[in-house]
Coordinates of C-alpha atoms (C1' of nucleotides) in Angstrom, one line a residue:
Chain A
M5 CA 41.8 25.2 105.1
N6 CA 40.0 25.2 101.9
L7 CA 42.0 23.3 99.4
T8 CA 40.3 24.7 96.4
N9 CA 41.1 28.2 97.4
S10 CA 44.6 27.4 98.4
L11 CA 45.5 25.8 95.1
V12 CA 45.0 28.5 92.6
I13 CA 46.6 28.3 89.2
K14 CA 46.9 31.2 86.8
F15 CA 46.0 30.3 83.3
K16 CA 46.9 32.6 80.5
F17 CA 43.8 33.3 78.6
R18 CA 43.8 35.4 75.4
G19 CA 46.8 37.2 76.7
N20 CA 45.1 38.1 80.0
F21 CA 45.7 36.4 83.3
I22 CA 42.6 34.9 84.9
T23 CA 42.6 33.1 88.1
T24 CA 40.8 29.8 88.2
P25 CA 40.4 27.4 91.1
F26 CA 42.5 24.4 90.2
L27 CA 40.0 21.5 90.6
L28 CA 41.7 18.4 91.7
H29 CA 40.8 15.1 90.1
S30 CA 42.0 11.6 90.2
N31 CA 45.3 12.0 88.4
F32 CA 46.3 14.8 90.6
S33 CA 45.5 13.0 93.8
T34 CA 49.1 13.0 95.0
N35 CA 49.2 16.7 94.4
R36 CA 46.1 17.2 96.5
S37 CA 47.7 15.6 99.5
M38 CA 51.2 17.0 99.1
L39 CA 51.2 20.5 97.8
P40 CA 49.3 22.3 100.5
K41 CA 51.4 20.7 103.1
I42 CA 54.6 22.1 101.8
T43 CA 55.9 24.2 104.7
N44 CA 59.6 23.5 104.5
L45 CA 62.4 22.8 102.1
N46 CA 62.5 19.1 102.7
H47 CA 58.9 18.6 101.8
A48 CA 59.5 20.5 98.6
L49 CA 62.5 18.4 97.7
N50 CA 60.7 15.1 98.4
L51 CA 57.8 16.2 96.2
F52 CA 60.2 17.1 93.5
D53 CA 61.8 13.6 93.7
E54 CA 58.4 12.0 93.6
M55 CA 57.3 14.1 90.7
S56 CA 60.4 13.4 88.7
Q57 CA 59.7 9.6 89.0
R58 CA 56.2 9.8 87.6
R59 CA 55.6 8.7 84.0
P60 CA 54.6 10.6 82.1
L61 CA 56.4 13.5 83.7
P62 CA 54.2 16.2 85.2
S63 CA 53.8 19.3 83.2
V64 CA 56.2 22.2 83.3
V65 CA 53.5 24.2 85.1
Q66 CA 53.6 21.9 88.0
F67 CA 57.3 22.0 88.2
N68 CA 57.2 25.7 88.0
Q69 CA 54.8 25.9 90.9
L70 CA 57.1 23.9 93.1
L71 CA 60.1 26.0 92.0
H72 CA 58.2 29.1 92.8
L73 CA 57.4 27.8 96.3
V74 CA 61.0 27.0 97.0
T75 CA 62.1 30.5 95.8
K76 CA 59.4 32.1 98.0
M77 CA 61.1 30.4 100.9
K78 CA 64.3 32.1 99.8
H79 CA 66.1 28.8 99.2
F80 CA 67.6 30.2 96.1
S81 CA 70.4 27.6 95.6
S82 CA 68.0 24.7 96.1
S83 CA 65.7 26.3 93.6
L84 CA 68.5 26.6 91.1
H85 CA 69.5 23.0 91.7
L86 CA 65.9 21.9 91.0
F87 CA 65.9 24.0 87.8
N88 CA 69.0 22.2 86.6
Q89 CA 67.4 18.8 87.4
M90 CA 64.3 19.9 85.5
C91 CA 66.6 20.5 82.5
S92 CA 68.3 17.2 82.8
L93 CA 65.0 15.4 83.1
G94 CA 64.0 17.0 79.8
V95 CA 61.1 19.1 81.1
P96 CA 60.5 21.7 78.5
V97 CA 61.3 24.7 80.6
N98 CA 59.5 27.9 79.6
E99 CA 59.9 31.6 80.2
Y100 CA 58.5 31.2 83.7
S101 CA 61.0 28.6 84.7
M102 CA 63.8 30.8 83.2
S103 CA 62.6 33.8 85.1
I104 CA 62.7 31.9 88.4
A105 CA 66.2 30.5 87.7
I106 CA 67.5 34.0 86.7
K107 CA 65.9 35.5 89.8
C108 CA 67.7 33.0 92.0
C109 CA 71.1 33.7 90.4
C110 CA 70.6 37.4 90.9
Q111 CA 69.4 37.1 94.5
L112 CA 72.5 35.0 95.2
N113 CA 74.8 37.8 94.0
H114 CA 75.5 35.9 90.9
T115 CA 74.0 38.2 88.3
K116 CA 76.7 37.1 85.9
D117 CA 75.1 33.6 85.9
G118 CA 71.8 35.3 85.4
F119 CA 73.0 36.9 82.2
A120 CA 74.4 33.5 81.1
L121 CA 70.9 32.1 81.5
L122 CA 69.6 34.9 79.5
G123 CA 71.9 33.7 76.7
S124 CA 70.4 30.2 77.1
C125 CA 66.9 31.8 76.7
F126 CA 67.9 32.8 73.2
R127 CA 69.4 29.4 72.5
R128 CA 66.2 27.8 73.6
A129 CA 64.1 30.2 71.6
I130 CA 62.4 31.5 74.7
P131 CA 61.9 35.2 74.2
P132 CA 62.9 37.0 77.5
D133 CA 60.0 38.9 79.0
V134 CA 59.7 41.8 81.4
Y135 CA 60.0 39.4 84.5
I136 CA 63.3 38.1 83.3
F137 CA 64.7 41.6 82.6
S138 CA 63.4 42.9 86.0
A139 CA 65.2 40.1 87.8
L140 CA 68.4 40.9 86.0
L141 CA 67.9 44.6 86.7
D142 CA 67.4 43.8 90.4
G143 CA 70.6 41.7 90.4
L144 CA 72.6 44.6 89.1
V145 CA 71.1 46.9 91.7
I146 CA 71.8 44.3 94.5
E147 CA 75.4 44.2 93.4
D148 CA 75.7 48.0 93.4
K149 CA 76.2 48.1 89.6
I150 CA 74.1 51.1 89.2
F151 CA 75.7 52.2 86.0
E152 CA 75.1 48.9 84.3
A153 CA 71.6 48.9 85.7
E154 CA 70.8 52.2 84.1
M155 CA 72.4 51.1 80.8
L156 CA 70.3 47.9 80.8
F157 CA 67.1 49.9 81.5
K158 CA 67.8 52.4 78.8
K159 CA 68.7 49.8 76.3
L160 CA 65.4 47.9 77.0
V161 CA 63.4 51.0 76.5
K162 CA 65.3 52.3 73.5
Q163 CA 65.5 49.1 71.6
K164 CA 61.9 48.2 72.7
L165 CA 63.1 44.9 74.0
C166 CA 60.3 45.0 76.6
E167 CA 57.8 47.5 77.9
P168 CA 58.8 48.3 81.5
N169 CA 56.0 47.5 83.9
V170 CA 55.5 49.0 87.4
V171 CA 57.8 46.4 88.9
M172 CA 60.6 47.2 86.6
Y173 CA 60.2 51.0 87.2
N174 CA 60.2 50.3 90.9
T175 CA 63.4 48.3 90.7
M176 CA 65.2 51.0 88.7
I177 CA 63.9 53.6 91.2
K178 CA 65.1 51.5 94.1
G179 CA 68.6 51.4 92.5
L180 CA 68.7 55.1 92.0
C181 CA 67.6 55.7 95.6
K182 CA 70.2 53.3 96.8
F183 CA 72.8 55.6 95.3
G184 CA 71.2 58.7 96.7
N185 CA 70.0 59.9 93.3
N186 CA 66.6 61.0 94.4
V187 CA 66.3 63.6 91.7
T188 CA 66.5 61.0 88.9
A189 CA 64.2 58.7 90.9
V190 CA 61.5 61.3 91.0
A191 CA 62.1 62.0 87.3
L192 CA 61.5 58.3 86.6
L193 CA 58.3 58.5 88.6
R194 CA 57.2 61.3 86.3
L195 CA 58.2 59.3 83.3
M196 CA 56.1 56.4 84.3
E197 CA 53.0 58.6 84.8
Q198 CA 53.7 60.0 81.3
K199 CA 53.8 56.5 79.9
N200 CA 50.6 55.6 81.6
C201 CA 52.2 53.2 84.0
Q202 CA 50.6 54.1 87.3
P203 CA 53.0 54.4 90.2
S204 CA 52.1 52.2 93.1
I205 CA 52.5 52.5 96.8
I206 CA 55.8 50.8 96.4
T207 CA 57.0 53.5 94.0
Y208 CA 56.1 56.2 96.4
S209 CA 57.3 54.4 99.5
T210 CA 60.7 53.7 97.9
I211 CA 61.4 57.4 97.1
I212 CA 59.9 58.6 100.4
D213 CA 62.2 56.3 102.4
S214 CA 65.2 57.5 100.4
L215 CA 64.3 61.2 101.0
C216 CA 63.9 60.5 104.7
K217 CA 67.3 58.8 104.9
D218 CA 68.8 61.9 103.3
R219 CA 67.0 64.0 105.9
L220 CA 65.0 65.7 103.1
I221 CA 61.9 65.2 105.2
D222 CA 59.9 68.1 103.7
D223 CA 60.4 66.7 100.2
A224 CA 59.3 63.3 101.6
F225 CA 56.0 64.8 102.9
K226 CA 55.4 66.6 99.7
L227 CA 55.5 63.3 97.9
F228 CA 53.4 61.7 100.6
K229 CA 50.7 64.3 100.2
E230 CA 50.8 63.9 96.4
M231 CA 50.4 60.1 96.8
V232 CA 47.5 60.4 99.3
F233 CA 45.5 63.4 97.9
E234 CA 46.2 63.4 94.2
K235 CA 46.8 59.7 93.5
R236 CA 44.4 58.5 96.2
I237 CA 46.8 55.8 97.2
L238 CA 46.5 54.9 100.9
P239 CA 49.7 54.8 102.9
N240 CA 50.5 51.6 104.7
V241 CA 52.6 50.7 107.7
I242 CA 55.8 50.9 105.7
T243 CA 55.2 54.4 104.4
Y244 CA 54.4 55.6 107.9
T245 CA 57.4 53.8 109.4
S246 CA 59.8 55.5 106.9
L247 CA 58.4 59.0 107.7
I248 CA 58.5 58.4 111.5
R249 CA 62.1 57.3 111.3
G250 CA 62.9 60.4 109.2
L251 CA 61.3 62.7 111.7
C252 CA 63.0 60.9 114.7
N253 CA 66.4 61.1 113.0
I254 CA 66.3 64.9 112.8
G255 CA 64.8 65.2 116.3
R256 CA 61.3 66.3 115.3
W257 CA 59.8 64.2 118.0
D258 CA 56.4 65.9 118.3
E259 CA 55.7 65.4 114.6
A260 CA 56.8 61.8 114.8
S261 CA 54.5 61.2 117.7
N262 CA 51.6 63.0 115.8
L263 CA 52.2 60.8 112.8
L264 CA 52.1 57.7 115.0
K265 CA 48.7 58.8 116.3
E266 CA 47.5 59.6 112.8
M267 CA 48.4 56.1 111.6
E268 CA 46.7 54.5 114.5
D269 CA 43.6 56.6 113.8
E270 CA 43.7 55.3 110.2
N271 CA 43.6 51.8 111.8
I272 CA 47.1 51.0 110.7
S273 CA 48.8 49.3 113.6
P274 CA 52.5 49.8 114.1
N275 CA 54.4 46.6 113.7
V276 CA 57.7 45.4 115.2
Q277 CA 59.7 47.5 112.8
T278 CA 57.7 50.7 113.5
F279 CA 58.4 50.2 117.2
N280 CA 62.0 49.5 116.6
V281 CA 62.3 52.9 115.0
L282 CA 61.1 54.4 118.2
V283 CA 63.3 52.2 120.4
D284 CA 66.3 53.1 118.4
A285 CA 65.5 56.8 118.4
F286 CA 65.1 56.9 122.1
C287 CA 68.3 54.9 122.7
K288 CA 70.4 57.1 120.4
E289 CA 69.3 60.0 122.7
G290 CA 70.3 57.9 125.8
K291 CA 66.6 57.8 126.9
V292 CA 66.6 54.1 127.7
E293 CA 63.7 54.4 130.1
E294 CA 61.5 55.6 127.3
A295 CA 62.8 52.8 125.1
E296 CA 62.0 50.2 127.7
A297 CA 58.5 51.6 127.9
V298 CA 58.1 51.2 124.2
I299 CA 59.3 47.6 124.5
N300 CA 56.7 46.9 127.2
I301 CA 54.0 48.2 124.8
M302 CA 55.4 45.9 122.2
I303 CA 55.1 42.9 124.5
E304 CA 51.6 44.0 125.5
R305 CA 50.5 44.2 121.9
D306 CA 52.0 40.9 121.0
K307 CA 54.6 42.4 118.8
A308 CA 57.6 40.5 120.2
P309 CA 60.8 42.5 120.4
D310 CA 63.4 41.0 118.1
L311 CA 67.2 41.1 117.7
V312 CA 67.0 44.6 116.3
T313 CA 65.0 45.9 119.3
Y314 CA 67.5 44.5 121.8
S315 CA 70.6 45.6 119.7
S316 CA 69.3 49.2 119.9
L317 CA 68.7 48.9 123.6
I318 CA 72.2 47.5 124.2
D319 CA 73.5 50.5 122.2
G320 CA 71.5 52.8 124.5
Y321 CA 72.9 51.4 127.7
C322 CA 76.4 51.4 126.2
L323 CA 76.1 55.0 125.3
R324 CA 75.3 55.8 128.9
G325 CA 78.3 53.7 130.0
E326 CA 76.0 51.3 131.8
M327 CA 77.8 48.2 130.6
I328 CA 76.5 45.9 133.3
K329 CA 73.0 46.6 132.2
A330 CA 74.0 46.2 128.5
R331 CA 75.5 42.9 129.3
E332 CA 72.5 41.8 131.2
I333 CA 70.2 42.4 128.2
F334 CA 72.7 40.6 126.0
D335 CA 72.8 37.6 128.2
S336 CA 69.0 37.5 128.8
M337 CA 68.2 37.5 125.0
T338 CA 68.9 33.8 124.8
L339 CA 66.2 33.2 127.5
R340 CA 63.8 35.0 125.3
G341 CA 64.6 32.7 122.5
L342 CA 66.7 35.2 120.6
V343 CA 70.3 34.2 119.7
P344 CA 72.7 37.2 119.4
N345 CA 74.1 37.6 115.9
V346 CA 77.1 39.4 114.6
V347 CA 75.3 42.8 114.8
T348 CA 74.3 42.3 118.5
Y349 CA 77.9 41.3 119.3
S350 CA 79.2 44.3 117.5
S351 CA 77.0 46.6 119.5
L352 CA 78.2 45.2 122.8
L353 CA 81.8 45.2 121.6
N354 CA 81.5 48.8 120.6
G355 CA 80.1 49.5 124.1
Y356 CA 83.0 47.9 125.8
C357 CA 85.5 49.6 123.5
K358 CA 83.9 53.1 123.9
N359 CA 84.0 52.6 127.6
R360 CA 87.6 51.6 127.4
N361 CA 87.2 48.0 128.6
I362 CA 89.2 46.4 125.9
E363 CA 89.9 43.2 127.9
E364 CA 86.2 42.4 128.2
A365 CA 85.7 43.4 124.5
M366 CA 88.5 41.0 123.5
Q367 CA 87.0 38.2 125.6
M368 CA 83.6 38.6 124.0
F369 CA 85.2 38.9 120.6
R370 CA 86.7 35.4 121.1
Q371 CA 83.5 34.1 122.6
M372 CA 81.5 35.0 119.5
T373 CA 84.0 33.1 117.3
R374 CA 83.7 30.1 119.6
Q375 CA 79.9 30.3 119.1
G376 CA 80.4 29.9 115.4
L377 CA 79.8 33.5 114.5
K378 CA 82.1 35.0 112.0
P379 CA 83.2 38.5 112.8
N380 CA 82.7 40.8 109.8
V381 CA 84.4 44.0 108.7
V382 CA 82.3 46.1 111.1
T383 CA 83.3 43.9 114.1
Y384 CA 87.0 44.2 113.2
N385 CA 86.6 47.9 112.8
T386 CA 85.0 48.2 116.2
M387 CA 87.8 46.2 117.8
L388 CA 90.5 48.0 116.0
Q389 CA 89.2 51.4 117.1
G390 CA 89.0 50.1 120.7
L391 CA 92.6 48.8 120.7
F392 CA 93.9 52.1 119.2
Q393 CA 92.0 54.1 121.7
V394 CA 93.8 52.5 124.6
G395 CA 97.1 52.6 122.8
H396 CA 97.5 48.9 122.0
C397 CA 98.9 49.5 118.6
V398 CA 100.8 46.2 118.3
A399 CA 97.6 44.3 119.2
A400 CA 95.7 46.4 116.6
R401 CA 98.3 45.5 114.0
K402 CA 97.9 41.8 114.8
L403 CA 94.1 42.0 114.5
F404 CA 94.4 43.9 111.2
D405 CA 96.5 41.0 109.9
E406 CA 94.0 38.5 111.3
M407 CA 91.2 40.2 109.5
H408 CA 93.1 39.9 106.3
A409 CA 93.8 36.2 107.0
Q410 CA 90.1 35.7 107.4
G411 CA 89.7 36.9 103.8
L412 CA 87.9 40.1 104.9
I413 CA 88.6 43.2 102.8
P414 CA 89.2 46.4 104.8
D415 CA 86.7 49.1 103.9
H416 CA 86.9 52.9 104.1
C417 CA 86.1 52.8 107.8
T418 CA 88.9 50.4 108.5
Y419 CA 91.5 52.7 106.9
R420 CA 90.1 55.7 108.6
I421 CA 90.2 54.0 111.9
V422 CA 93.7 52.6 111.4
L423 CA 95.1 55.9 110.1
D424 CA 93.5 57.9 112.9
G425 CA 94.7 55.4 115.4
L426 CA 98.2 55.6 114.2
C427 CA 98.2 59.4 114.2
N428 CA 96.7 59.6 117.7
N429 CA 99.4 57.3 119.0
H430 CA 102.2 59.4 117.6
L431 CA 102.8 57.1 114.7
V432 CA 102.2 59.6 111.9
E433 CA 105.1 58.3 109.9
D434 CA 103.5 54.9 109.9
A435 CA 100.2 56.4 108.9
L436 CA 101.7 58.2 106.0
S437 CA 103.6 55.3 104.8
L438 CA 100.5 53.1 105.0
F439 CA 98.6 55.8 103.1
H440 CA 101.3 55.9 100.3
L441 CA 101.7 52.2 100.3
L442 CA 98.0 51.6 99.8
G443 CA 97.8 54.0 96.9
D444 CA 94.3 52.7 96.6
A445 CA 92.5 54.9 94.2
K446 CA 89.5 55.2 96.4
L447 CA 91.4 55.9 99.6
N448 CA 93.4 58.5 97.9
Y449 CA 90.2 60.2 96.9
D450 CA 88.8 60.1 100.4
I451 CA 88.5 63.6 101.9
F452 CA 88.1 62.2 105.4
V453 CA 91.4 60.4 105.1
Y454 CA 93.1 63.7 104.2
S455 CA 91.5 65.4 107.2
I456 CA 92.8 62.7 109.5
L457 CA 96.3 62.8 108.1
I458 CA 96.5 66.6 108.1
D459 CA 95.3 66.7 111.6
G460 CA 97.8 64.0 112.7
A461 CA 100.7 65.6 110.9
G462 CA 99.9 69.0 112.3
K463 CA 99.5 67.8 115.9
C464 CA 102.9 66.0 115.7
G465 CA 104.6 69.2 114.5
K466 CA 105.1 68.0 111.0
F467 CA 103.7 71.1 109.5
H468 CA 105.2 70.8 106.1
I469 CA 103.6 67.4 105.6
A470 CA 100.2 68.8 106.6
R471 CA 100.6 71.6 104.1
N472 CA 101.7 69.2 101.3
L473 CA 98.8 67.0 101.9
F474 CA 96.4 69.9 101.7
H475 CA 97.9 71.0 98.3
D476 CA 97.9 67.4 97.2
L477 CA 94.2 67.0 97.7
I478 CA 93.5 70.3 95.9
D479 CA 95.6 69.1 93.0
K480 CA 93.5 66.0 92.8
G481 CA 90.4 68.0 92.5
L482 CA 89.0 67.0 95.9
Q483 CA 86.8 69.5 97.7
P484 CA 87.9 70.1 101.2
D485 CA 85.0 70.2 103.7
V486 CA 84.6 72.1 106.9
R487 CA 86.7 69.6 108.8
T488 CA 89.5 69.6 106.3
Y489 CA 89.7 73.4 106.4
T490 CA 89.5 73.4 110.2
V491 CA 92.4 70.9 110.7
M492 CA 94.5 72.9 108.2
I493 CA 93.7 76.1 110.0
N494 CA 94.7 74.4 113.2
A495 CA 98.0 73.3 111.7
F496 CA 98.7 76.9 110.5
C497 CA 98.0 78.2 114.0
Q498 CA 100.2 75.7 115.7
E499 CA 103.0 76.7 113.4
G500 CA 102.3 80.3 114.2
I501 CA 101.4 81.3 110.6
L502 CA 98.3 83.3 111.5
H503 CA 98.2 85.1 108.3
D504 CA 97.6 81.9 106.3
A505 CA 95.2 80.6 108.9
K506 CA 93.1 83.7 108.6
H507 CA 93.3 83.6 104.8
L508 CA 92.0 80.0 104.8
F509 CA 89.3 80.9 107.2
L510 CA 88.0 83.6 104.8
K511 CA 88.4 81.4 101.8
M512 CA 86.3 78.5 103.2
E513 CA 83.4 80.8 103.5
E514 CA 83.8 81.9 99.9
C515 CA 83.9 78.3 98.8
G516 CA 80.6 77.7 100.3
Y517 CA 81.8 76.0 103.5
P518 CA 81.2 78.5 106.3
P519 CA 83.3 77.9 109.4
N520 CA 81.4 76.2 112.2
N521 CA 81.8 76.4 116.0
V522 CA 84.9 74.3 116.0
T523 CA 86.6 76.4 113.3
Y524 CA 86.0 79.6 115.3
C525 CA 87.4 78.0 118.4
V526 CA 90.4 76.7 116.7
L527 CA 91.2 80.1 115.2
L528 CA 90.6 81.9 118.4
Q529 CA 92.9 79.5 120.3
G530 CA 95.5 80.1 117.6
Y531 CA 95.2 83.8 118.1
L532 CA 95.3 83.7 121.9
K533 CA 98.2 81.3 122.0
N534 CA 100.2 83.4 119.7
K535 CA 99.3 86.6 121.5
H536 CA 97.7 88.1 118.4
C537 CA 94.5 89.6 119.8
D538 CA 93.5 92.2 117.1
D539 CA 90.8 90.1 115.5
V540 CA 89.6 88.4 118.6
E541 CA 86.7 90.7 119.5
M542 CA 85.4 90.7 115.9
L543 CA 85.5 86.9 115.8
L544 CA 83.5 86.7 119.1
Q545 CA 81.0 89.1 117.7
E546 CA 80.6 87.0 114.5
M547 CA 80.1 83.8 116.6
G548 CA 77.3 85.5 118.5
D549 CA 75.7 86.6 115.3
R550 CA 75.8 83.0 114.0
G551 CA 74.4 81.6 117.1
Y552 CA 77.6 79.7 117.9
S553 CA 79.0 79.1 121.4
L554 CA 82.5 78.6 122.8
D555 CA 83.7 75.2 123.9
A556 CA 85.1 74.5 127.4
S557 CA 88.8 74.6 126.5
T558 CA 88.6 77.9 124.5
L559 CA 86.6 79.5 127.3
S560 CA 89.2 78.4 129.8
L561 CA 91.9 79.9 127.7
F562 CA 90.1 83.2 127.6
I563 CA 89.7 83.3 131.3
D564 CA 93.4 82.5 131.8
H565 CA 94.3 85.3 129.5
I566 CA 92.1 87.8 131.3
A567 CA 93.4 86.7 134.6
A568 CA 96.9 87.2 133.4
G569 CA 96.0 90.7 132.2
L570 CA 96.7 89.8 128.6
L571 CA 93.1 90.7 127.6
D572 CA 90.9 93.4 128.8
R573 CA 88.1 92.5 131.4
S574 CA 85.6 94.3 129.1
M575 CA 85.7 91.2 127.0
L576 CA 83.9 89.3 129.7
K577 CA 80.5 90.7 128.7
L578 CA 81.0 89.5 125.1
L579 CA 82.2 86.1 126.3
G580 CA 79.2 85.7 128.6
K581 CA 76.9 85.6 125.6
L582 CA 78.8 82.8 124.1
V583 CA 78.8 80.4 127.1
P584 CA 76.7 77.3 126.6
K585 CA 74.2 76.6 129.4
E586 CA 76.1 73.5 130.6
L587 CA 79.2 75.6 131.3
L588 CA 77.4 78.3 133.3
N589 CA 77.9 76.6 136.6
D590 CA 81.7 76.9 136.3
P591 CA 82.8 78.5 139.6
R592 CA 85.3 80.6 137.8
L593 CA 82.4 82.4 136.1
C594 CA 80.7 83.5 139.3
D595 CA 81.9 87.1 139.2
W596 CA 80.9 87.8 135.7
E597 CA 79.2 91.0 134.7
Chain B
dA2 C1' 58.2 39.0 91.2
dT3 C1' 58.8 45.5 93.3
dA4 C1' 59.2 49.1 99.2
dG5 C1' 60.7 49.8 105.6
dG6 C1' 64.7 47.8 110.9
dG7 C1' 70.1 46.8 114.1
dT8 C1' 76.8 47.2 114.2
dT9 C1' 82.0 50.7 112.3
dA10 C1' 84.1 56.3 110.5
dG11 C1' 87.2 62.4 111.0

DNA sequence: ATAGGGTTAG
């Protein structure tokens, strides 16, 4: 390794950065032997000790270099500690030292401390620069304080406290994307062009990734083309990986495969993460053989599968109910030098739970704790759902309390799982009192929660409660979605109030939420069960026009009605058009048409 | 210094 090349220091020269090889002479001899060797934290800490004992003290530049190295290794708390020691030693810290210290606070989720350090910049007469503000902005984004982030950004621009550079724009764009605000993200991209700050591949990749996550794949490609053909920015492996994932997620496999070819033609090799996207996509479709084939290619190409790869594969086998195979992969990971983490465990636990093997799930849950892994909210959610599914409500309650004792805060998923679990185990009263007890502003404004409770109340014959909940959510200004309408229609049908069911069915369309397959089936079942057959034929016709099909239980009900002479056999022809392929081999349908 | 991966939800 060439020492001269590896030790490059940036000198500020007439306001421009120029890079100059840092020539090493006698007084830097210790540097020469130590700095390039720094590969881990201990080396860095030892060097710091050694440096702080030298007299005179090394310059702030040398300390900053070391600080920068430690930060690069992501040892943020150590870096902060060193910064504090620098201050105690009397090293005249500058804006670079401050920016590193602030960056560390922000990356540690202590943006507040970062702002405190900003205050100390002013006290030390160090004018904060764009790096410092970018670090703070990123901290706010990391902590999901998007409103504060936007305020800071606007304030910096308006009061001309600093001229945003491409990194700062990218950070703000990342924040907007994180909150699904793609429109403003693109607007900011346009603003930076207008201000002559050229967007980079990072700017484009950030927005492209966000559009892909929101399934706006065509918009993503529009931006991709703009980047390549207008801006002449070459896409890299990250850009391609985002697009391939976007395509896989919406099932556009051929295009994903073409894009993979395209990127290889451009001499951009897929990396572990690109392959992971493919493995995950195959596994989510239950195509574990294909996933295994991808993994073999990874091994051939020296792109060692990692925890993510195997977690996806475990998911794939769990989805197919092949728990022995899933467990085999889990157990063999250690042999490959990979130690399962909380996510891997959660995947396996979810598999056991979904396949109703709660005993094995419980055992593994305890095993992970013994191995020193702390279950997180997702792990508890998985277990809670598993326990409710097999009706172990008392055990679920115990686990819920345990979660609390561990200092974990239940999230939206937790409440949805618990409320749904209680409803499905005929404990609607408990669900409702929990809902009212919580009174949590967020929970009370969660449309999913309302759907769960309305469904639960309706199915337990507590119709008035279901209807009150529906009015309640309207009063709060919540917008019911297709599921909310559907469960409410179901509740009306069960109560035999078909007039209101039909009214709501028509209303949802007016409100921009057209009924789906399930809604039609629910209403049809309601009509049949209540022997109210006037609209049935029309509804079936509409379903055909919309390309919908009947589910197994609705179809069964129709056949029973026809067999009992309650419906005319002429309806069979219409029904035949609405039978999904997988139901066509039902023996009862043999004499159709 | 800024961008991409894995677990839960009706």
